[in-house]
Short mmCIF file of C-alpha atoms and ligand atoms in Angstrom, two decimals:
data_model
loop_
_atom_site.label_atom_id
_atom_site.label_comp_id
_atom_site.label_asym_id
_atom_site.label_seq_id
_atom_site.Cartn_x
_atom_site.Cartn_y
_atom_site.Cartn_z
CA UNK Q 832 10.74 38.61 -92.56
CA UNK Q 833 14.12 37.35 -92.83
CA UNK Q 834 16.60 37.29 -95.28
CA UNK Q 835 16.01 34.36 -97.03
CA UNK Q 836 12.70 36.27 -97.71
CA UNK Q 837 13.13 37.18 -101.15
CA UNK Q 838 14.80 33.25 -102.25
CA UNK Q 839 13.12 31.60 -104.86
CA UNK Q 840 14.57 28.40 -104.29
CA UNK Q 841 14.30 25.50 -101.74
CA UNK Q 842 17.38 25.70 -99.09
CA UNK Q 843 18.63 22.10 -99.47
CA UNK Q 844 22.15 22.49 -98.46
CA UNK Q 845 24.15 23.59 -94.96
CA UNK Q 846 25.90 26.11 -96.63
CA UNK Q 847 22.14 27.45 -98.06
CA UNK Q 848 21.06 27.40 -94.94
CA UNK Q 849 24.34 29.58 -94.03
CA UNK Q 850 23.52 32.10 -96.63
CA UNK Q 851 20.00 32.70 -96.09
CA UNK Q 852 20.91 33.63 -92.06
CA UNK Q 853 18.91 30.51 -90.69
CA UNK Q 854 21.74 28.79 -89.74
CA UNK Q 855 25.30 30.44 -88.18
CA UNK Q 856 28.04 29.51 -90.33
CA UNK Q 857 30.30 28.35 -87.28
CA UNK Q 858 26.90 25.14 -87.09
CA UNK Q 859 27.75 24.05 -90.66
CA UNK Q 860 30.39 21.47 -89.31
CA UNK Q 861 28.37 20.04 -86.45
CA UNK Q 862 25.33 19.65 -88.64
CA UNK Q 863 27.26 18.05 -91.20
CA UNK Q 864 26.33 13.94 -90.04
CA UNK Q 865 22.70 15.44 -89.76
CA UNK Q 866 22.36 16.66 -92.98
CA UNK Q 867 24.41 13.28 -94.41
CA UNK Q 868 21.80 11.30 -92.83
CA UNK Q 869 18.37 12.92 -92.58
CA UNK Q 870 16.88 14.91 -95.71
CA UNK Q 871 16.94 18.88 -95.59
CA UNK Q 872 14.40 20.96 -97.74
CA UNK Q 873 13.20 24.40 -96.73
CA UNK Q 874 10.92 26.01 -98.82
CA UNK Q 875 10.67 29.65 -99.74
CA UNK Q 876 6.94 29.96 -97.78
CA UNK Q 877 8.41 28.25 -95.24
CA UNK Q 878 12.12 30.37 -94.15
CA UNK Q 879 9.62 33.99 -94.85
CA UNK Q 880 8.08 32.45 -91.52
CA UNK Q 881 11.01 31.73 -89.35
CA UNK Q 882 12.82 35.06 -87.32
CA UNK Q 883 16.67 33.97 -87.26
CA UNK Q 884 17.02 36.21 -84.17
CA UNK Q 885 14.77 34.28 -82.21
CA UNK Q 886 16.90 31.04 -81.11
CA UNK Q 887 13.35 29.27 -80.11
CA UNK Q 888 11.27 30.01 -83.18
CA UNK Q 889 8.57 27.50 -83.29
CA UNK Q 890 8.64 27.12 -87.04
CA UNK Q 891 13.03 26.94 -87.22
CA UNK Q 892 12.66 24.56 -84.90
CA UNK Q 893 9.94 22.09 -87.04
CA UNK Q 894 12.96 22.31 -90.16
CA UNK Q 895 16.16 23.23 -89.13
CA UNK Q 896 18.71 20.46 -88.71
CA UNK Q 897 19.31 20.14 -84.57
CA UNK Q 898 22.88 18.33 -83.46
CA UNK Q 899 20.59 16.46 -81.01
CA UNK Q 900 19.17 14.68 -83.92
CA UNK Q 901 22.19 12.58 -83.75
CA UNK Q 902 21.23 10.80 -80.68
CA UNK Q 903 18.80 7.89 -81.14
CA UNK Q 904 17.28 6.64 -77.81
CA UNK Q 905 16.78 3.05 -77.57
CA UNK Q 906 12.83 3.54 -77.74
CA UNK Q 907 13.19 4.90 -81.06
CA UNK Q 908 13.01 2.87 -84.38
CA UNK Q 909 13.26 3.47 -87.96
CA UNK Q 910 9.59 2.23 -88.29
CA UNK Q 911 8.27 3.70 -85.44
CA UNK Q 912 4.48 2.86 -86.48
CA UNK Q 913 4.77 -0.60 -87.75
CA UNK Q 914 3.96 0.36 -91.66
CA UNK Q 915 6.34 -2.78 -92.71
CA UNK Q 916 4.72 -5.29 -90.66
CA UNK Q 917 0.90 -4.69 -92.77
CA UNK Q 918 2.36 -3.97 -96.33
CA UNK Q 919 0.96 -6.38 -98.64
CA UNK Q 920 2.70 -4.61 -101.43
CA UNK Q 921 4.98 -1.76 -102.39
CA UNK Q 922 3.53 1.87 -101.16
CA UNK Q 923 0.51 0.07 -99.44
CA UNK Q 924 0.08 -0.22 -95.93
CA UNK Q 925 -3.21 -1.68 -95.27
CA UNK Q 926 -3.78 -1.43 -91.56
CA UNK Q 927 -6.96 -1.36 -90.60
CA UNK Q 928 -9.73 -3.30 -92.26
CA UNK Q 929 -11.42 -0.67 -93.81
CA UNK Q 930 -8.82 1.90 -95.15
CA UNK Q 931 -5.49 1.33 -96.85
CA UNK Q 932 -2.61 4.17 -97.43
CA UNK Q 933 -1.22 4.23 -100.60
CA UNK Q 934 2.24 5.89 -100.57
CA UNK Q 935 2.11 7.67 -104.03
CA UNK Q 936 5.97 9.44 -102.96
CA UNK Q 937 8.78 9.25 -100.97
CA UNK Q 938 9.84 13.11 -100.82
CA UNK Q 939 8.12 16.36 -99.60
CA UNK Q 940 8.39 19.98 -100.16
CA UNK Q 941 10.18 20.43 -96.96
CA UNK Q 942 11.87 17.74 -94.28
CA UNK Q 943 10.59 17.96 -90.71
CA UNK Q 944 12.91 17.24 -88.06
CA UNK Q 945 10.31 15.15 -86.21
CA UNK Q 946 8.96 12.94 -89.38
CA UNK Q 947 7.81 9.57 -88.68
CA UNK Q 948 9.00 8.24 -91.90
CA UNK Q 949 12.67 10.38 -92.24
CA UNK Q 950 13.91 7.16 -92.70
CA UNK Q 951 12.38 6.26 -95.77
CA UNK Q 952 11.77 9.82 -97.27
CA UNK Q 953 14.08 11.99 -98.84
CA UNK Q 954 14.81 14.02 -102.36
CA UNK Q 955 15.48 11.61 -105.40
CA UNK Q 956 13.27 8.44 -103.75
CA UNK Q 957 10.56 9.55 -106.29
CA UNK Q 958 7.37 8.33 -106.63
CA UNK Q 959 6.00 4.43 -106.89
CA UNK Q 960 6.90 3.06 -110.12
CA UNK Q 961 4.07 2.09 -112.56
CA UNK Q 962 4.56 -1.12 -111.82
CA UNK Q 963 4.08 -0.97 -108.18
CA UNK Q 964 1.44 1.56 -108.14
CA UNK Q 965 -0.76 -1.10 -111.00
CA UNK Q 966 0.26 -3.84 -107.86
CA UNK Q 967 -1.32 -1.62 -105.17
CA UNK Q 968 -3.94 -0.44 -106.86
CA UNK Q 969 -4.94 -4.35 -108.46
CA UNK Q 970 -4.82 -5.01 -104.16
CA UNK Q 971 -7.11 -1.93 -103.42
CA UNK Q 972 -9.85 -3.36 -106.56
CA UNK Q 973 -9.43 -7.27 -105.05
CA UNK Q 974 -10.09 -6.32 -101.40
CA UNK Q 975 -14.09 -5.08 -101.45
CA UNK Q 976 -14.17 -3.82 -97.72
CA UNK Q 977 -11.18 -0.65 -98.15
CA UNK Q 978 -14.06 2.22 -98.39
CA UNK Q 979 -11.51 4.83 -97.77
CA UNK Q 980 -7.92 5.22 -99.67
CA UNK Q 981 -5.42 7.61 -97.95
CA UNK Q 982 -3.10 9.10 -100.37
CA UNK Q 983 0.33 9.54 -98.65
CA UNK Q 984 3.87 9.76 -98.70
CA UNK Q 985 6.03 11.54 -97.95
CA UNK Q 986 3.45 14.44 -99.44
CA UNK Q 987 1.43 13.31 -102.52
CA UNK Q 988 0.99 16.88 -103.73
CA UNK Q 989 4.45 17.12 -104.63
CA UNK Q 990 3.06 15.21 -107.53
CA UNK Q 991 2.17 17.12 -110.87
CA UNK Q 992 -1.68 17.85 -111.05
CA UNK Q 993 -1.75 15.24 -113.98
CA UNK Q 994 -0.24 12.54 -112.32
CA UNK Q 995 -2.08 12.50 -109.51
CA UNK Q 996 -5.28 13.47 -111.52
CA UNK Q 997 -4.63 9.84 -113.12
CA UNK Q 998 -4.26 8.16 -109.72
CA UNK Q 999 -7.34 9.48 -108.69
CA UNK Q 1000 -9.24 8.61 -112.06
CA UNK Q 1001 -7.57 4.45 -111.69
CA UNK Q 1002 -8.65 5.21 -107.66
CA UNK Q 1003 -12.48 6.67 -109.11
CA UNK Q 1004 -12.89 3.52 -110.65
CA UNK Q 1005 -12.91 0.81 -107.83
CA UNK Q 1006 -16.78 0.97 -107.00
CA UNK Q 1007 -16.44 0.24 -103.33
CA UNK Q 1008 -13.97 2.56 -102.60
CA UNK Q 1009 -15.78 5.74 -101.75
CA UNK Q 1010 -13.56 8.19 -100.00
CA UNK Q 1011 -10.38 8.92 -100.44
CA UNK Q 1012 -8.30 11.21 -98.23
CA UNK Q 1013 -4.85 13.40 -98.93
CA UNK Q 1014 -2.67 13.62 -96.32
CA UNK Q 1015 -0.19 16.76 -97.07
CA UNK Q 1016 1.84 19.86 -95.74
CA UNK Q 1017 1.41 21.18 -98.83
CA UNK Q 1018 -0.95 24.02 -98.86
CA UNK Q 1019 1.34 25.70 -95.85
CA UNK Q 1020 4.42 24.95 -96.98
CA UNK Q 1021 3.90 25.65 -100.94
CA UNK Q 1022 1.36 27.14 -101.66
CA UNK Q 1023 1.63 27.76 -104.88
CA UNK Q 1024 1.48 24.15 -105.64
CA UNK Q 1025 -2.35 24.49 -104.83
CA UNK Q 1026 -2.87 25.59 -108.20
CA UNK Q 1027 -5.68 25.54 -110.81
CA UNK Q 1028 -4.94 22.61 -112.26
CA UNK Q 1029 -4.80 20.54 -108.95
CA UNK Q 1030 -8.30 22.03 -107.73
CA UNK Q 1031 -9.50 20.56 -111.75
CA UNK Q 1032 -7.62 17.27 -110.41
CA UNK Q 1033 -9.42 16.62 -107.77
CA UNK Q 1034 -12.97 18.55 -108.78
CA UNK Q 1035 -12.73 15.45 -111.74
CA UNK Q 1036 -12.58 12.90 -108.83
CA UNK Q 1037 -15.82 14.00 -106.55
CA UNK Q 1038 -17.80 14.75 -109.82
CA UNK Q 1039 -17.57 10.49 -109.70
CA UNK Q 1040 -19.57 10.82 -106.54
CA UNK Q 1041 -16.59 9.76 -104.04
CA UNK Q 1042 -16.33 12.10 -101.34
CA UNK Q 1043 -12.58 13.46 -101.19
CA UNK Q 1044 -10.68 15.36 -97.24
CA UNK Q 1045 -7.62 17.06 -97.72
CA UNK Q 1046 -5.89 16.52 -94.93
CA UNK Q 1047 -3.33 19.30 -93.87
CA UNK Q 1048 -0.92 18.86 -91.45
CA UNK Q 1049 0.28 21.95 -89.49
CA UNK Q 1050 1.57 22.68 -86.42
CA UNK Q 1051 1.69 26.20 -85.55
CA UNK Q 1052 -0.60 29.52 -86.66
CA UNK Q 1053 1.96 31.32 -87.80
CA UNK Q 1054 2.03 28.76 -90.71
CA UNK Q 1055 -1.40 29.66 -91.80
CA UNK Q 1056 -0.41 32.96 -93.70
CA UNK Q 1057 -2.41 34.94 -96.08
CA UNK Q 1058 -0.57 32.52 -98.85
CA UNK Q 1059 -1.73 29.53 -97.52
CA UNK Q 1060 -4.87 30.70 -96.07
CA UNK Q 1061 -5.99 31.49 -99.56
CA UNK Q 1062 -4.43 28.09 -100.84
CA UNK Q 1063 -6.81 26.18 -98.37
CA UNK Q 1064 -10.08 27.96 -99.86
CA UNK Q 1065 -9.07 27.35 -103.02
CA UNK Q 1066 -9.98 23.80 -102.34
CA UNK Q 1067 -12.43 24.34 -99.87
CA UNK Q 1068 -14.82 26.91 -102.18
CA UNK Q 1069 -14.35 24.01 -105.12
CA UNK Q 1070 -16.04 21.81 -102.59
CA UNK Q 1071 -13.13 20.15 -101.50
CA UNK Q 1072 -13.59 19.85 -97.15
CA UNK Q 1073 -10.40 19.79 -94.89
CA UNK Q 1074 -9.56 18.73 -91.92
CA UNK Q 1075 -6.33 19.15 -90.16
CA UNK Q 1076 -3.56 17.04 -88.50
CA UNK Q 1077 -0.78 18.40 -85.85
CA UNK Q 1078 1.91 16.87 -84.15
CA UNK Q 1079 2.14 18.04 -80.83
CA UNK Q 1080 6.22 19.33 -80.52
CA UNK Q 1081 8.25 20.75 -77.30
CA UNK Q 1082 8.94 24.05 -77.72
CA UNK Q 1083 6.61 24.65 -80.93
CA UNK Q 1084 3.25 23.99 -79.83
CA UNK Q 1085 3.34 22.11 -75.96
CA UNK Q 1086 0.94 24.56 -74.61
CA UNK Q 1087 -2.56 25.62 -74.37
CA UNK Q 1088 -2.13 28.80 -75.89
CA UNK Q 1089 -0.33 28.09 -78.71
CA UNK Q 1090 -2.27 25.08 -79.70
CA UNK Q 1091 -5.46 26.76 -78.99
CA UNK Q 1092 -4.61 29.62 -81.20
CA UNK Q 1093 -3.59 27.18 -84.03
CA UNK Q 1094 -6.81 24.92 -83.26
CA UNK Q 1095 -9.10 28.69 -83.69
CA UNK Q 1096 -7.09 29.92 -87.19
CA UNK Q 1097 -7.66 26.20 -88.49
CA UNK Q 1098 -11.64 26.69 -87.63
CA UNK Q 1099 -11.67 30.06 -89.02
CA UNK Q 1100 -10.17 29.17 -92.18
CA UNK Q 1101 -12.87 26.54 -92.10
CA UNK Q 1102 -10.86 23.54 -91.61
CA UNK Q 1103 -11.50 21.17 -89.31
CA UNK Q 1104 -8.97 19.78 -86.64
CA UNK Q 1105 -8.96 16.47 -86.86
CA UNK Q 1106 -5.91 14.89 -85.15
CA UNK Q 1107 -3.42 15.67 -82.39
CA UNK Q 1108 -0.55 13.22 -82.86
CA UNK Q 1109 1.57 11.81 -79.83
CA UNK Q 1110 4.77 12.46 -81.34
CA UNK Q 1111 6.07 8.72 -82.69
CA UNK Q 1112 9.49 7.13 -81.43
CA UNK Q 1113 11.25 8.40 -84.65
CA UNK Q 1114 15.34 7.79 -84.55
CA UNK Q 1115 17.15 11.35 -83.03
CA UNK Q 1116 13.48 13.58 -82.28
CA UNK Q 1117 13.67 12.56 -78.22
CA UNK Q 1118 14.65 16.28 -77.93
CA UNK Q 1119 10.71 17.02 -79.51
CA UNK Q 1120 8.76 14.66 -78.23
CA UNK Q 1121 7.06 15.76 -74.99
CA UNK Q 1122 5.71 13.02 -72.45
CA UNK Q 1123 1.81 11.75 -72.76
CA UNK Q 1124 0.75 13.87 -69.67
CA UNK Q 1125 1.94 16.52 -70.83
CA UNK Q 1126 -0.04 16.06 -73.70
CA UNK Q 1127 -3.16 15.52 -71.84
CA UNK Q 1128 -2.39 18.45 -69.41
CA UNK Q 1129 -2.75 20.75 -72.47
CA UNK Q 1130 -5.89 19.08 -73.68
CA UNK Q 1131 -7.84 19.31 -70.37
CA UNK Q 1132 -6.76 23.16 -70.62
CA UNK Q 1133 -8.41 23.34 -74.12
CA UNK Q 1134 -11.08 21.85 -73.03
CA UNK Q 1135 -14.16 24.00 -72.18
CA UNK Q 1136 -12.47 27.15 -72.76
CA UNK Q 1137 -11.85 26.31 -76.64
CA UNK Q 1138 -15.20 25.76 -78.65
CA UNK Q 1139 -15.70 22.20 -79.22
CA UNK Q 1140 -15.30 23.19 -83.25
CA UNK Q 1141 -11.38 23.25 -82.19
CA UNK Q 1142 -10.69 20.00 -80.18
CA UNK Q 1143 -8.63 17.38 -81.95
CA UNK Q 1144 -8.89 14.05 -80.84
CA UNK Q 1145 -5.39 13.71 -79.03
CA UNK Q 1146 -3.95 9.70 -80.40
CA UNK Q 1147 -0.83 7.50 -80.08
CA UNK Q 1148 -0.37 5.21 -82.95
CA UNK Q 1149 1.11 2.50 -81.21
CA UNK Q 1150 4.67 0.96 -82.14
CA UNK Q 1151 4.90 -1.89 -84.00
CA UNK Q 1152 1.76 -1.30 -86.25
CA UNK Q 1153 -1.02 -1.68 -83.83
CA UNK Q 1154 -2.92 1.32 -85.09
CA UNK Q 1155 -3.79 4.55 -83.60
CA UNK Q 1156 -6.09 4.94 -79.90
CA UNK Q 1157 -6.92 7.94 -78.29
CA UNK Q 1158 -5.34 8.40 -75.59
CA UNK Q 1159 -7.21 11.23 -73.29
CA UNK Q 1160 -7.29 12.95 -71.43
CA UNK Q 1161 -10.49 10.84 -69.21
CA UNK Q 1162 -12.56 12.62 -67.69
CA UNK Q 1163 -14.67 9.71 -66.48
CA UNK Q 1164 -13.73 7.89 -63.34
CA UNK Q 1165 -13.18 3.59 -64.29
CA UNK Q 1166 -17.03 3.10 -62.07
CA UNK Q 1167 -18.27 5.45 -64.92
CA UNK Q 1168 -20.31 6.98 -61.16
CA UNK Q 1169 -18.39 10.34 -61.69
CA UNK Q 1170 -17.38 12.57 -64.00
CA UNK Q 1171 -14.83 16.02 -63.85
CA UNK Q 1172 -16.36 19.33 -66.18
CA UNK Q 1173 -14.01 21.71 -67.54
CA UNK Q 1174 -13.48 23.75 -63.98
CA UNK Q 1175 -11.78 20.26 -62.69
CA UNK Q 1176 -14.74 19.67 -60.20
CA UNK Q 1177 -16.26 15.71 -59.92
CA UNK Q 1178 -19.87 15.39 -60.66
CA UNK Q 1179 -22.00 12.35 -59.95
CA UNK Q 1180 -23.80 10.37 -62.88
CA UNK Q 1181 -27.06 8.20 -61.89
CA UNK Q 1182 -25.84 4.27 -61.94
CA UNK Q 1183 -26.98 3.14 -65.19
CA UNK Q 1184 -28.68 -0.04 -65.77
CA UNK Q 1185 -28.85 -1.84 -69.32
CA UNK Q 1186 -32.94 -1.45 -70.26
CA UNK Q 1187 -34.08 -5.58 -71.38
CA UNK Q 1188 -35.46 -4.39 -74.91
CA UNK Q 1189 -32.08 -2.26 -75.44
CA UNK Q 1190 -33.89 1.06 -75.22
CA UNK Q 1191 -32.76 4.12 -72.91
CA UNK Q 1192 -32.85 3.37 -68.70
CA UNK Q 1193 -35.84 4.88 -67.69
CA UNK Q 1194 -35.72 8.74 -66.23
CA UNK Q 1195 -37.76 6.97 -63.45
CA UNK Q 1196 -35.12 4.04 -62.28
CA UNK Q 1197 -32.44 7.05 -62.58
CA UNK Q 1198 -34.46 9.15 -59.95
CA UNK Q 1199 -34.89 6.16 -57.79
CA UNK Q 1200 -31.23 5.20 -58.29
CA UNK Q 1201 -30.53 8.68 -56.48
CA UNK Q 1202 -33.30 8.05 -54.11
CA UNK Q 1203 -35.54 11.07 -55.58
S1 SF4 G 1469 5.84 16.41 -94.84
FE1 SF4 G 1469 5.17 14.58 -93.70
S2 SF4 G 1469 6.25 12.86 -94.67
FE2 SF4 G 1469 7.28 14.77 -95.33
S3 SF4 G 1469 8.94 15.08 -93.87
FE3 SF4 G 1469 7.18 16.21 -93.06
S4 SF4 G 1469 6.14 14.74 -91.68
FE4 SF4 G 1469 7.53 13.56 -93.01
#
């Protein structure tokens, strides 16, 4: 525990930073055209977790303004994932042809250093007028194949339980969308916001028979406290599944221990982990991105030695909009003729041969193949 500890308030401000010990007060001045340009928020759950005497701590470094966020590589771009290029209207990105985000708000409960969108969230951007939320939502009810809406921000559960109970209710009544999903940080970084009300919320909308995830995106076990472990069953016990999203981060999370510990609490807490981002080419975060084999280097080590139950499926979302592909690690070879286990040895797989009435290739012809 540190000494912003006991604070009751979000840190929002250099000099709060200062005063709650997460921050030296010689840094204010350096961090000053950080600050100025990128949003800072730091939650009471979230500066209990951080130790100010360790200058590495995983969770300091996923919210406290770095100088090095200053330098923008020429890789990086304010749109890193192409949400612009397939937004027929205002807070809807509709990507793929069965899904569509709706972007409810532009501000969180905290500001991570790494965020895809820090460009376009931040405090005071509020949430989609009525007019443009009546524009996406008239899109979602015109287009019959979206089966799945993802709500999204910034973090739609900075939203009052009302509000978003009356998105959900306008959402409820488009008959062919069926699932909707809630992409948030939420639940670990406020979890008091979990509250009665929301769990009503959101028990209303699967009572319509539409399935709803809560999506939770975390990036380290240390975040999944008593607080927000309790938070998460909440929802879960009101029959509310979740599934979890991390963004793999140098120096927070970049090896197999740590992410397999976080993978195991998120299981445990009965939450399933869904995805392990790539971190995107957002402007100034070159300093927490690692590099793609590095990324599968730490998924081969998961693999096999962490139940199945806590593999994510490691994906790139690819710049300029193309969507999301996983991205490995392969254990194949391109001939499909061998294939590594878990120990790293090569094992040999019978050639396979397409059967004419599309049924399975005989065990016979795969004997034969091997000369049995
Ligand atoms: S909660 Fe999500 S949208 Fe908000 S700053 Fe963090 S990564 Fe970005």
């Amino acid at each position: 525990m540190n000494a912003a500890a006991e604070q009751e308030k979000t840190l929002r401000s250099l000099s709060e930073l200062a005063e709650a010990g997460l921050i030296g007060r010689d840094r204010i001045a350096a961090l000053q055209d950080v600050a100025a340009r990128y949003a800072v928020a730091i939650t009471p759950a979230i500066s209990a977790l951080i130790d100010p005497a360790d200058a590495n701590d995983p969770i300091a470094r996923q919210f406290v303004p770095d100088a090095a966020e200053l330098v923008t590589d020429p890789t990086e771009s304010g749109d890193p994932i192409g949400d612009n290029a397939h937004s027929p209207r205002e807070g809807l990105v509709h990507r793929y042809p069965d899904r569509a985000l709706l972007k409810l708000v532009n501000a969180c409960a905290v500001y991570c250093r790494f965020c895809f969108r820090r460009e376009m969230v931040g405090p005071g951007r509020g949430a989609l007028s009525p007019r443009a939320l009546k524009a996406a939502l008239d899109y979602i009810r015109t287009t019959p194949q979206i089966w799945e809406v993802i709500l999204t921000g910034g973090d739609p559960l900075v939203l009052s339980a009302r509000r978003l109970a009356r998105v959900l209710e306008e959402v409820a009544a488009i008959s062919h969308v069926k699932v909707t999903r809630i992409h948030t940080r939420v639940p670990a970084v406020a979890p008091e916001r979990v509250s009665a009300a929301l769990v009503r919320a959101l028990r209303a909308y699967i009572k319509n028979d539409r399935a709803c995830f809560v999506v939770l995106h975390v990036n380290h076990a240390r975040e999944l406290d008593a607080k927000t472990r309790a938070a998460c069953a909440r929802l879960i016990d009101a029959g509310i599944p979740m599934l979890s999203q991390t963004v793999l981060l140098r120096g927070v999370n970049d090896d197999a221990q740590t992410l397999g510990a976080l993978m195991r609490a998120l299981v445990e807490c009965r939450i399933k982990p869904y995805y392990l981002h790539h971190a995107d080419l957002a402007p100034g975060t070159t300093h927490l991105r690692t590099t793609i084999a590095e990324g599968q280097a730490v998924m081969r080590a998961l693999h096999g030695r962490t139940s199945g139950l806590c593999q994510p499926s490691y994906v790139l979302d690819i710049p300029g909009g193309h969507g999301k592909s996983p991205i490995g690690p392969n254990y194949l070879d391109p001939d499909g003729a061998t294939i590594e286990d878990f120990n790293g040895r090569r094992h040999r797989y019978p050639p396979q041969r397409k059967a004419p009435c599309g049924g399975a290739t005989s065990g016979a012809a795969a004997d034969d193949a091997f000369g049995n």
